[in-house]
Tab-separated table of N, CA and C in Angstrom:
chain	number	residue	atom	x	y	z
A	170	UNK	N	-4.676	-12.312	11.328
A	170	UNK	CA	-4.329	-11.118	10.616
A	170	UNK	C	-2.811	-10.943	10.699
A	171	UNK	N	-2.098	-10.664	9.504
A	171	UNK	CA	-0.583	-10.297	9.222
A	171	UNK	C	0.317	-11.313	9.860
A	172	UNK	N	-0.627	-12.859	9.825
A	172	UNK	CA	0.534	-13.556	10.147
A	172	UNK	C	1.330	-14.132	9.123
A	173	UNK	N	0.700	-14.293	7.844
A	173	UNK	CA	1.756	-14.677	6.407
A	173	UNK	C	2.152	-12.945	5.774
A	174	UNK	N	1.278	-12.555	5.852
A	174	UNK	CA	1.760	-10.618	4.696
A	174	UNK	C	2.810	-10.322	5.717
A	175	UNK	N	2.662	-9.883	7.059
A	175	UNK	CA	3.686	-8.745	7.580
A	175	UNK	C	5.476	-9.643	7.225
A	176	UNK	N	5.222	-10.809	7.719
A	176	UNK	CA	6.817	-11.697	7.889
A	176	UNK	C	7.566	-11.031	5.975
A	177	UNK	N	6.032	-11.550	4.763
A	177	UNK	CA	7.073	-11.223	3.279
A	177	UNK	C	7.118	-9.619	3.573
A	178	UNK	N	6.300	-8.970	4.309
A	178	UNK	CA	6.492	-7.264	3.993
A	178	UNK	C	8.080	-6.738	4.822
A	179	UNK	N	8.029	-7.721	5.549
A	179	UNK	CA	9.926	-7.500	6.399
A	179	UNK	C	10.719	-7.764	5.837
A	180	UNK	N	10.632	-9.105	5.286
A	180	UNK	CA	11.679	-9.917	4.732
A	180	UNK	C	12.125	-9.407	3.171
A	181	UNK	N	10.827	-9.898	2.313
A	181	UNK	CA	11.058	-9.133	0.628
A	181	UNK	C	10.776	-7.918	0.398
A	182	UNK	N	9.985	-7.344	1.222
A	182	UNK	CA	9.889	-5.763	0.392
A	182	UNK	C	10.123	-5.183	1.242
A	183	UNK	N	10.126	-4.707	2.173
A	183	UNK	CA	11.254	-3.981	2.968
A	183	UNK	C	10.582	-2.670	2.792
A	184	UNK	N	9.340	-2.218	2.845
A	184	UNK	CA	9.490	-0.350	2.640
A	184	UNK	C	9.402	0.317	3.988
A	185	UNK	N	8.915	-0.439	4.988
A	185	UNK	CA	9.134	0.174	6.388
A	185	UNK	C	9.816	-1.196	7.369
A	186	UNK	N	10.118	-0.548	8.666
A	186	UNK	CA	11.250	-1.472	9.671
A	186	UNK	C	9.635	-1.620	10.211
A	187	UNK	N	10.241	-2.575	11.254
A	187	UNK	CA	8.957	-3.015	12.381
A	187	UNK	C	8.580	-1.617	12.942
A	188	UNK	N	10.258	-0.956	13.359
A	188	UNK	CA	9.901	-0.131	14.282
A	188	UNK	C	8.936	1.080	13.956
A	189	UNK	N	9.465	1.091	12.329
A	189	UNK	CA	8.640	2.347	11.972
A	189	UNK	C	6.938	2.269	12.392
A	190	UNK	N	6.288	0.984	11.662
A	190	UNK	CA	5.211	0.220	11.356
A	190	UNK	C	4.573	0.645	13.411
A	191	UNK	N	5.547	0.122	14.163
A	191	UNK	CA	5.405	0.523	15.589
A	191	UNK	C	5.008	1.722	15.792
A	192	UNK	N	6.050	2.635	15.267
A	192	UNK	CA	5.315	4.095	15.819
A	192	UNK	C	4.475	4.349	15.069
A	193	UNK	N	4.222	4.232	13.950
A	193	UNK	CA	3.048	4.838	12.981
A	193	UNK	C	1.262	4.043	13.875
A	194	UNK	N	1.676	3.434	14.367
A	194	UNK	CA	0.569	1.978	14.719
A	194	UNK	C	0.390	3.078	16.524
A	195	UNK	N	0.811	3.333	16.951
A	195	UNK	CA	1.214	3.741	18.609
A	195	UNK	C	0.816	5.271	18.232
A	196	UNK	N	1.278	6.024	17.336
A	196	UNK	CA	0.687	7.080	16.780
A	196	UNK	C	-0.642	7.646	17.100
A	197	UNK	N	-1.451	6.164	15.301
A	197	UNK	CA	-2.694	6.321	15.468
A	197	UNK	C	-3.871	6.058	16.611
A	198	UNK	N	-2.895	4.895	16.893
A	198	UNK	CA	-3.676	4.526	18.567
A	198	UNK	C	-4.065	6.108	19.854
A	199	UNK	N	-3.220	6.948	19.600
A	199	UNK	CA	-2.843	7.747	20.475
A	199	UNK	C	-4.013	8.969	19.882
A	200	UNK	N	-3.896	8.875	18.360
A	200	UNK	CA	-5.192	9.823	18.062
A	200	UNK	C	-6.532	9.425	17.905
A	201	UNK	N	-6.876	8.436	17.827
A	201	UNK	CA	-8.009	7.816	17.905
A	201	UNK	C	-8.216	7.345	19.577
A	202	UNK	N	-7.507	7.428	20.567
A	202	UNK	CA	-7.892	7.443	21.508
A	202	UNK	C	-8.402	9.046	22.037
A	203	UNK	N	-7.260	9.784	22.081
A	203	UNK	CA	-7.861	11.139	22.031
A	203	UNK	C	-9.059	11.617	20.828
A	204	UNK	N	-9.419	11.180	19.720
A	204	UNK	CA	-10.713	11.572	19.510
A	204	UNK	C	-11.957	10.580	19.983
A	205	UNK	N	-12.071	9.664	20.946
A	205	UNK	CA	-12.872	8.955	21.107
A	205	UNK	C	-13.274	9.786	22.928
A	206	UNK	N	-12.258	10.459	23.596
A	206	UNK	CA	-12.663	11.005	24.467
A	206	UNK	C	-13.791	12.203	24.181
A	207	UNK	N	-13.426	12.930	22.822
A	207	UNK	CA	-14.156	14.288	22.585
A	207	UNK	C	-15.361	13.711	21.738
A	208	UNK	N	-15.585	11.938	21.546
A	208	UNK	CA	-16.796	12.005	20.628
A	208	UNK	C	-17.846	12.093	21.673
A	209	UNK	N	-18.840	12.461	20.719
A	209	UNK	CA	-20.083	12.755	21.282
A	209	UNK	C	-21.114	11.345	21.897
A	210	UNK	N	-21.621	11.628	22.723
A	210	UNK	CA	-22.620	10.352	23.401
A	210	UNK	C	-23.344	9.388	22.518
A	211	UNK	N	-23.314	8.379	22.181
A	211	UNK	CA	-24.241	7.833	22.093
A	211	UNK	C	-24.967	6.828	22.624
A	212	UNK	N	-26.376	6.919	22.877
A	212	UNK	CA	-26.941	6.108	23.757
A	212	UNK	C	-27.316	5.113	23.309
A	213	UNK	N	-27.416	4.165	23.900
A	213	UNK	CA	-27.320	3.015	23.366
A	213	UNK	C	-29.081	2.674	23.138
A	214	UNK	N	-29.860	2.653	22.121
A	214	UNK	CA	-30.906	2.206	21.937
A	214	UNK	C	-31.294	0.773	21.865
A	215	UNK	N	-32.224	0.382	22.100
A	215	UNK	CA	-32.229	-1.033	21.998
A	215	UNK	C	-34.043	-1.203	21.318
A	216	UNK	N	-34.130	-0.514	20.480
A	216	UNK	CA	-35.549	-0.375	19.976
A	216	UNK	C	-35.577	-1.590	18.026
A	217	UNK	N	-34.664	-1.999	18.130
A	217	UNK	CA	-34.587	-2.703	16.783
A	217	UNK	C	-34.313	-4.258	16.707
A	218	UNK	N	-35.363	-5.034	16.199
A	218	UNK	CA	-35.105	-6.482	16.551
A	218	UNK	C	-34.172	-7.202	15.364
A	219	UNK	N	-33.817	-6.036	14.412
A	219	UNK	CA	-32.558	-6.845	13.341
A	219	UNK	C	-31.793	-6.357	13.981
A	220	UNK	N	-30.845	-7.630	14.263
A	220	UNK	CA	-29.666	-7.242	14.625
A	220	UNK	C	-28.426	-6.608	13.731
A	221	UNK	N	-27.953	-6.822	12.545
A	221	UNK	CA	-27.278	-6.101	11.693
A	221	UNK	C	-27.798	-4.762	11.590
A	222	UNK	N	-29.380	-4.330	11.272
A	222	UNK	CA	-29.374	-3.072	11.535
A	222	UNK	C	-29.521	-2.299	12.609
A	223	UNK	N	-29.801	-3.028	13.788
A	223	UNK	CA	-29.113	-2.216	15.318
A	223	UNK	C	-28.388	-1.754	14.945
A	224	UNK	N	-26.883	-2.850	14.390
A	224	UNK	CA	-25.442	-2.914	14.728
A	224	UNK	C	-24.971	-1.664	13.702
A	225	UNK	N	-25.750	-1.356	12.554
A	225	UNK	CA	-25.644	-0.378	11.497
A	225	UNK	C	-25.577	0.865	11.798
A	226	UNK	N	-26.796	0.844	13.112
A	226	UNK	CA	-27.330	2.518	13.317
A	226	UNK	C	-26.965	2.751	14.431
A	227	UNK	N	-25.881	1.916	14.841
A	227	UNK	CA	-25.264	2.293	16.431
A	227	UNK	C	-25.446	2.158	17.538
A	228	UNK	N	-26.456	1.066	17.969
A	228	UNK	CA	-27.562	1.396	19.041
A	228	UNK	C	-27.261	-0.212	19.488
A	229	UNK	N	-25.822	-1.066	19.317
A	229	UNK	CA	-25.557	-2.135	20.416
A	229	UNK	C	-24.155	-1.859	20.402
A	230	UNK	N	-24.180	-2.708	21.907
A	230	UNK	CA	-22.561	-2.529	22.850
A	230	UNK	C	-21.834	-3.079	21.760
A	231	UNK	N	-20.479	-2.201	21.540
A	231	UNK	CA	-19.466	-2.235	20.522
A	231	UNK	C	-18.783	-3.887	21.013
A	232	UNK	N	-18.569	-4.435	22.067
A	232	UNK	CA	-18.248	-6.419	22.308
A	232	UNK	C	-19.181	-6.578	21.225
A	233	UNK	N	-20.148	-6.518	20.655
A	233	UNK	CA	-21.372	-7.417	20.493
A	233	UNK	C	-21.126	-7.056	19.135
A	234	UNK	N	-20.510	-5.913	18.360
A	234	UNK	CA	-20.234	-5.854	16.869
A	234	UNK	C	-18.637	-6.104	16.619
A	235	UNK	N	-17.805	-6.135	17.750
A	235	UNK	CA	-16.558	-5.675	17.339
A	235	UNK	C	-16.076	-8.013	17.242
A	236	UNK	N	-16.450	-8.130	18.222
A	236	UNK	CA	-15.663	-9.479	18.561
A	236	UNK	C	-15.932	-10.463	17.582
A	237	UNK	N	-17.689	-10.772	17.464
A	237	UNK	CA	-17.919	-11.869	16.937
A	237	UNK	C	-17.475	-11.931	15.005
A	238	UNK	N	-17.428	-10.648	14.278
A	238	UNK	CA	-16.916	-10.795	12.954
A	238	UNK	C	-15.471	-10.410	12.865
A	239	UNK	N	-14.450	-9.797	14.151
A	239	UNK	CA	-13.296	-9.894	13.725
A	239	UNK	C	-12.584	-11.199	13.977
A	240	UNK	N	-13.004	-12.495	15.063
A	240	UNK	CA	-12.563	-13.517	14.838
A	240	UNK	C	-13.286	-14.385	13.916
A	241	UNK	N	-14.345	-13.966	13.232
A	241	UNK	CA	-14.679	-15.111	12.095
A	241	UNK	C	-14.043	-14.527	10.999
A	242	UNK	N	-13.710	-13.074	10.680
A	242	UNK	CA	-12.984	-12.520	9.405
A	242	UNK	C	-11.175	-13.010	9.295
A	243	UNK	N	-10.606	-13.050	10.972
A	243	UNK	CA	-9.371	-13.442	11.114
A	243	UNK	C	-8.913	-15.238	10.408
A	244	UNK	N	-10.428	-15.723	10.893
A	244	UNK	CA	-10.486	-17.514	10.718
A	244	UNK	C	-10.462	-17.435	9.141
A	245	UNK	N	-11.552	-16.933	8.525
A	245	UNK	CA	-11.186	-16.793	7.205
A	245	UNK	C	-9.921	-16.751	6.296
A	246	UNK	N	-9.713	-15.178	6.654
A	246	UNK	CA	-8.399	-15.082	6.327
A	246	UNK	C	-7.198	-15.993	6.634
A	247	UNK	N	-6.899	-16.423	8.090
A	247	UNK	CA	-5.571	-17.342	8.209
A	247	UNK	C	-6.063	-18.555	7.210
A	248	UNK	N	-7.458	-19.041	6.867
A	248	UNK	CA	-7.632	-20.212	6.521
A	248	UNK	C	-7.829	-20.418	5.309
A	249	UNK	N	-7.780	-19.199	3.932
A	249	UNK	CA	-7.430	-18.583	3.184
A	249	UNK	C	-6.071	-19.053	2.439
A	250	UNK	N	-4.908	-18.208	3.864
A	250	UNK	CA	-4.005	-17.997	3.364
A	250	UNK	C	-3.532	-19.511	3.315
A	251	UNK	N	-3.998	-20.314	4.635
A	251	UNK	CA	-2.912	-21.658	4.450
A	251	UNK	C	-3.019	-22.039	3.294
A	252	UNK	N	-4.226	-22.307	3.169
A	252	UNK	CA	-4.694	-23.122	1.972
A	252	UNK	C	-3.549	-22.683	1.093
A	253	UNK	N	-3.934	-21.502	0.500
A	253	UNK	CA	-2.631	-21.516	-0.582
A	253	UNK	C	-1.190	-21.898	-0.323
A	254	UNK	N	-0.701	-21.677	0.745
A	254	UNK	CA	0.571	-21.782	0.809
A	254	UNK	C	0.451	-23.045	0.754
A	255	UNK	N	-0.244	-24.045	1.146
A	255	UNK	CA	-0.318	-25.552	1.335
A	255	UNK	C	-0.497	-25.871	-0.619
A	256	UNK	N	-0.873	-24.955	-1.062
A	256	UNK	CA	-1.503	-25.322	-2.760
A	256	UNK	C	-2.381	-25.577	-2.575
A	257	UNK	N	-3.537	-25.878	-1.979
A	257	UNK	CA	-4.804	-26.356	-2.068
A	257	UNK	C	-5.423	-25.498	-2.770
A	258	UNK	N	-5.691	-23.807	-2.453
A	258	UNK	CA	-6.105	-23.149	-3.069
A	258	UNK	C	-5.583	-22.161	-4.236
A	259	UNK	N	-6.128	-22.267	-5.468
A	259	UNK	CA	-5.333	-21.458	-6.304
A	259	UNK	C	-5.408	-19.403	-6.018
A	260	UNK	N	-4.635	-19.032	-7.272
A	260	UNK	CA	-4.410	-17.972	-6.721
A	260	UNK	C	-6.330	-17.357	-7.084
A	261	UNK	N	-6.462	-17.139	-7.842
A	261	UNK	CA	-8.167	-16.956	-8.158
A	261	UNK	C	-9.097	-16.912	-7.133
A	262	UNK	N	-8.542	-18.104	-7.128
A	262	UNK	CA	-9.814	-18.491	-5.410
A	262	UNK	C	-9.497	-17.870	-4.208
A	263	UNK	N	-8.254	-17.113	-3.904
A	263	UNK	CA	-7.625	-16.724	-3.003
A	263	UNK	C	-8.246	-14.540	-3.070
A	264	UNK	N	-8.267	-15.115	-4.346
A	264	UNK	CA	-8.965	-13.494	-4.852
A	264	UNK	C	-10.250	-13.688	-4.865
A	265	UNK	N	-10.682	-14.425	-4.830
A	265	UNK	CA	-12.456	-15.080	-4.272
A	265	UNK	C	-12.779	-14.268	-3.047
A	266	UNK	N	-12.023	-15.760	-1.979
A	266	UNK	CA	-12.480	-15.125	-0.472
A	266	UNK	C	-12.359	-13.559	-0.436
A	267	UNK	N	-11.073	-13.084	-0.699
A	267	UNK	CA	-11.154	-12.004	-0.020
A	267	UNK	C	-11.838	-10.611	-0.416
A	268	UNK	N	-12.390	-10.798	-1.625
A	268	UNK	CA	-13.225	-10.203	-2.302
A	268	UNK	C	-14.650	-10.689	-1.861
A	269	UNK	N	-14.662	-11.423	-1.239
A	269	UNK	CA	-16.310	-11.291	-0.569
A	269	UNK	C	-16.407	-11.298	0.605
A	270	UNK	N	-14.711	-10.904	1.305
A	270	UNK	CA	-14.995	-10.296	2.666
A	270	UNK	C	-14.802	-8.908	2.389
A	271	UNK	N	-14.858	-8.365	1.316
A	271	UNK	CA	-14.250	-6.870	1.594
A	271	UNK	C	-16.072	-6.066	1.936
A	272	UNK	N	-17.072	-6.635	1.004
A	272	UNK	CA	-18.121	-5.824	1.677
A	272	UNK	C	-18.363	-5.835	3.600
A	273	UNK	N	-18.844	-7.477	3.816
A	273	UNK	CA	-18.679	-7.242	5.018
A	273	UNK	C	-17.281	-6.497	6.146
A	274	UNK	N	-16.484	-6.854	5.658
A	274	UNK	CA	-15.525	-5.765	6.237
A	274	UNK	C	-15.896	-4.089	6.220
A	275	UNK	N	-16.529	-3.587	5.049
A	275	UNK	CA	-16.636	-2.123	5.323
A	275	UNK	C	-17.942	-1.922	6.325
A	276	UNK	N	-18.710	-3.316	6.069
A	276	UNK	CA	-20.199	-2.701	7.134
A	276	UNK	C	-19.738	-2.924	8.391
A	277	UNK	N	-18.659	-4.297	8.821
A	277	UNK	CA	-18.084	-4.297	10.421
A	277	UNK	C	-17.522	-3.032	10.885
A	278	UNK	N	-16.708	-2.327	9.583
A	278	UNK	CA	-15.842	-0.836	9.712
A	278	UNK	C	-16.944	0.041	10.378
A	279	UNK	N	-17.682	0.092	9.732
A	279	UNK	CA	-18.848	1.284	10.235
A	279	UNK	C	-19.953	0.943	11.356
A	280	UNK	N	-20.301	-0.151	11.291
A	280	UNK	CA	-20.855	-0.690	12.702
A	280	UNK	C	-20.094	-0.514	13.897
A	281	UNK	N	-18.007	-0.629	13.865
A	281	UNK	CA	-17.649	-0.604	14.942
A	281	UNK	C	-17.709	1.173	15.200
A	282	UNK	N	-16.872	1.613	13.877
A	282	UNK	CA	-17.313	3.535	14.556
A	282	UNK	C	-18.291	4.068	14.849
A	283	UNK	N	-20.016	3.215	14.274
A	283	UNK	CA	-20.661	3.780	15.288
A	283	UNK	C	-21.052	3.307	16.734
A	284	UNK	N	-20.785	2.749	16.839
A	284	UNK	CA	-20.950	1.644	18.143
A	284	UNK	C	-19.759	1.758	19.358
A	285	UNK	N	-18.848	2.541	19.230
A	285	UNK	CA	-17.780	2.639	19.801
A	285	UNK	C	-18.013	3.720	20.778
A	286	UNK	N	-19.198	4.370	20.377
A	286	UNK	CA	-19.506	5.323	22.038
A	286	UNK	C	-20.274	4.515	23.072
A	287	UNK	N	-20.237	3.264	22.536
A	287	UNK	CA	-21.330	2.436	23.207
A	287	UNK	C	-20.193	1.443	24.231
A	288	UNK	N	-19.197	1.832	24.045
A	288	UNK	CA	-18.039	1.237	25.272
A	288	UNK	C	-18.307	1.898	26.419
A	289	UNK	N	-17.539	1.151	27.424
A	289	UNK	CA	-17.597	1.345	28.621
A	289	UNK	C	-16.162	1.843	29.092
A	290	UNK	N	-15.314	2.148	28.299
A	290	UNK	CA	-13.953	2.857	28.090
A	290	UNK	C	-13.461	3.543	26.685
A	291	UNK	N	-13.155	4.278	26.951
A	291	UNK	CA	-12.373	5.102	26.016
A	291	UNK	C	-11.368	4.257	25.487
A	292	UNK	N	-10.743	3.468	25.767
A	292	UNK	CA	-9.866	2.715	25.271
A	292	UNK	C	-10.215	1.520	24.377
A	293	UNK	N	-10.768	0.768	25.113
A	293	UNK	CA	-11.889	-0.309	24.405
A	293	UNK	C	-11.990	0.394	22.777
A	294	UNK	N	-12.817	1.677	22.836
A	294	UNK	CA	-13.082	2.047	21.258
A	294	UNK	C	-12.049	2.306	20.428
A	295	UNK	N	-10.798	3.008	20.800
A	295	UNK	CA	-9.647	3.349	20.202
A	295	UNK	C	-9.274	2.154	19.827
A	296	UNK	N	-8.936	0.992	20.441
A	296	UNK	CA	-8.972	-0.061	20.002
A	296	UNK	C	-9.241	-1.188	19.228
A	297	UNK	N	-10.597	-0.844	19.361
A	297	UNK	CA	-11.512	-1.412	18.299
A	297	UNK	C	-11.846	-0.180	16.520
A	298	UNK	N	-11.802	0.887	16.700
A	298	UNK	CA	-11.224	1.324	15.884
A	298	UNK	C	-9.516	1.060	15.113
A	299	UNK	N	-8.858	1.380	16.121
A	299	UNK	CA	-7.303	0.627	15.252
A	299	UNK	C	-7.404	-0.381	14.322
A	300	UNK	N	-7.651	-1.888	14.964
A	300	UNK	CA	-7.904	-2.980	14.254
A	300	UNK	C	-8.596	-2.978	13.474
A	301	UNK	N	-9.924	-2.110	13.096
A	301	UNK	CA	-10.511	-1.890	11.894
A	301	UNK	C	-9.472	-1.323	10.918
A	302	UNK	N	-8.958	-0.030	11.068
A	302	UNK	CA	-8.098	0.186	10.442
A	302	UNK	C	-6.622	-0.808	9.977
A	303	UNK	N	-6.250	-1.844	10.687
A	303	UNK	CA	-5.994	-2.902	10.733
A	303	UNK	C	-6.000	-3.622	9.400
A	304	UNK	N	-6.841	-3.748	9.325
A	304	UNK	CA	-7.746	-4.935	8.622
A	304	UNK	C	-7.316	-4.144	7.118
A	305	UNK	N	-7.997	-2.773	7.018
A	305	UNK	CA	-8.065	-2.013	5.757
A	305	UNK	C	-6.243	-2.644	5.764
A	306	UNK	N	-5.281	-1.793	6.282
A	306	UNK	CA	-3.739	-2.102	5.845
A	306	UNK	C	-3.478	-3.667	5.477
A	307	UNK	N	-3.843	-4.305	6.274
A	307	UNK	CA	-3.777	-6.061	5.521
A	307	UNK	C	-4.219	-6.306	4.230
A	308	UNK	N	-5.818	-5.596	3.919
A	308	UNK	CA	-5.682	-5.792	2.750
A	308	UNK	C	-5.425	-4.996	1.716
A	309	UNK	N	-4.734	-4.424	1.992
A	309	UNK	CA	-3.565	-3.398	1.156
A	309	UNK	C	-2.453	-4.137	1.085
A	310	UNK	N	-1.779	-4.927	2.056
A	310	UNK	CA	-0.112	-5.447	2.264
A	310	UNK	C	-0.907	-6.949	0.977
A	311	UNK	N	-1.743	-7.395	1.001
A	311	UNK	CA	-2.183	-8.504	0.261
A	311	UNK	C	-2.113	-8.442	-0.944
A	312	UNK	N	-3.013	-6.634	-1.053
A	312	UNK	CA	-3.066	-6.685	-2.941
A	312	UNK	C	-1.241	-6.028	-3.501
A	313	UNK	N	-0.397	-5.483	-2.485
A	313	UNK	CA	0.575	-5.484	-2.857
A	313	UNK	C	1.349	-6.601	-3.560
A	314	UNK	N	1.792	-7.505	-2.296
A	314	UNK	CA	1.841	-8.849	-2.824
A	314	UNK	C	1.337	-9.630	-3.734
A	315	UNK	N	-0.665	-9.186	-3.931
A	315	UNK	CA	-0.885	-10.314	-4.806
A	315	UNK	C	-0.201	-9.469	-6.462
A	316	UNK	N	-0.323	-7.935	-6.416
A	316	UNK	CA	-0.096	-7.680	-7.726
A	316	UNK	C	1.864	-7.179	-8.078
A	317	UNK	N	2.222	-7.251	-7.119
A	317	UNK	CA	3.848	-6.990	-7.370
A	317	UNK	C	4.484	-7.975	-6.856
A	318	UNK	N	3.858	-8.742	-5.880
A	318	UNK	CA	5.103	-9.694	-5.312
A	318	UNK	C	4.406	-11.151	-5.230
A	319	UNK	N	3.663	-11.684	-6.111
A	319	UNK	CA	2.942	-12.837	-6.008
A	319	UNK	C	3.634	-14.299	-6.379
A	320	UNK	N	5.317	-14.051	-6.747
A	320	UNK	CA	5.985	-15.537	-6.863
A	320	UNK	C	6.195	-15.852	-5.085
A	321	UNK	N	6.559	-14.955	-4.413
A	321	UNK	CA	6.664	-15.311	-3.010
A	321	UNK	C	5.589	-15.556	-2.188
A	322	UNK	N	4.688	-15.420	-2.510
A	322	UNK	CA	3.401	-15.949	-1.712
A	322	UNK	C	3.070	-17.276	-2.461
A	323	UNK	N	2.551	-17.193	-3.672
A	323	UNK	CA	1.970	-18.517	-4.153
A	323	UNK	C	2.841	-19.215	-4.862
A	324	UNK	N	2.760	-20.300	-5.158
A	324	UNK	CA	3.527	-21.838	-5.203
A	324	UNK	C	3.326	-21.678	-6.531
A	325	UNK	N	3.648	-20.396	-7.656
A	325	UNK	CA	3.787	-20.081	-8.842
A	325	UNK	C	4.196	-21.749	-9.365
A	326	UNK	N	5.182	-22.420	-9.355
A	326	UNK	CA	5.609	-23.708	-9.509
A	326	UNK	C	4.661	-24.680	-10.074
A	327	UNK	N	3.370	-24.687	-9.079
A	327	UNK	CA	2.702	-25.599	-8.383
A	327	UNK	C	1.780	-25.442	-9.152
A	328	UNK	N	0.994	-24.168	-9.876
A	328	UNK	CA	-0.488	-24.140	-10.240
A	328	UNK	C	0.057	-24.375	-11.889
A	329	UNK	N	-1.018	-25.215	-12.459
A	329	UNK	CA	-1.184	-25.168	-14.142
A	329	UNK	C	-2.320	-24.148	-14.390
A	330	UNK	N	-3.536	-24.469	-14.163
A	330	UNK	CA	-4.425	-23.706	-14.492
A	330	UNK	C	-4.266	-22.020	-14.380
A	331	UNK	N	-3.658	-21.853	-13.059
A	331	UNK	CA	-3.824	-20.320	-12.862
A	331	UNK	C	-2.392	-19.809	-12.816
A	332	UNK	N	-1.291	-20.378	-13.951
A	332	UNK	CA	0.192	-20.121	-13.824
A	332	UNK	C	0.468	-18.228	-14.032
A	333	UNK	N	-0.932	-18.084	-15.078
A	333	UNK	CA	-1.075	-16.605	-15.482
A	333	UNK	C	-1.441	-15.574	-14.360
A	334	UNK	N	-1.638	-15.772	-13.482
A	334	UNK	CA	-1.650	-15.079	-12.614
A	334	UNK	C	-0.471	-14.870	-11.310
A	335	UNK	N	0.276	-15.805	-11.995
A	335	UNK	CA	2.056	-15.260	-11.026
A	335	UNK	C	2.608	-14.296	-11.745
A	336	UNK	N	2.196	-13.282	-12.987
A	336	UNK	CA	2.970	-12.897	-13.334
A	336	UNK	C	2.603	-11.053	-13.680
């Protein structure tokens, strides 16, 4: 996550400094930790043998929803982005993947907020909340890029078929 978007969001478009991006990021951390102290209990049920809809209705340890789809969504994505920068993948296809991670991304979103009383720290959830929120800003810094700043990401040069979409 934000290892190709954040470097062009510093370098070419410039609308916030690191530092800002820092406090705004240290901010939310700070309120989503303080509302994760005042949320309410939830107990952890273990009465459901689908696991996606456990993970739906809140009732498994937030490790067990938070870990295993944010490093397969991260693998995606970095493996995504090389591709293109390498040219392998055109820009289309690049609007493929990430358009068929955006559903599972909103059900990981809501599996981790409900599942986040199911930590064993207050911190743990603030955490795992952030990086959800995370995720949403990446793919915001993406469709920026893909729809205002897409000669600096893709190898405009490079594609015949999909030249119409550098522009």
């Amino acid at each position: 996550m934000f290892i190709y978007s954040l470097p062009l969001f510093f370098t070419h478009i410039g609308l916030a400094s690191p530092l800002d991006l820092l406090i705004v990021f240290m901010a939310l951390f700070v309120v989503l930790f303080i509302s994760s102290l005042f949320g309410g209990e939830n107990p952890q049920k273990q009465s459901s043998d689908n696991y996606l809809f456990a993970a739906w209705n809140g009732s498994v340890p937030l490790r067990w929803v938070f870990w295993p789809f944010f490093l397969i969504l991260n693998a995606c994505l970095y493996a995504a982005d090389t591709l293109v920068k390498i040219g392998l993948f055109t820009v289309s296809g690049w609007d493929d993947v990430h358009l068929m991670l955006l559903l599972p991304t909103v059900w990981w979103t809501t599996a981790v907020w409900r599942c986040s009383p199911n930590s064993n720290l207050s911190v743990w959830a603030a955490c795992a909340r952030l990086l959800t929120i995370s995720v949403f800003f990446e793919y915001g810094l993406k469709l920026l890029i893909r729809i205002d700043y897409p000669r600096i990401f893709f190898g405009c040069e490079e594609l015949l078929l999909d030249y119409g979409s550098c522009f």
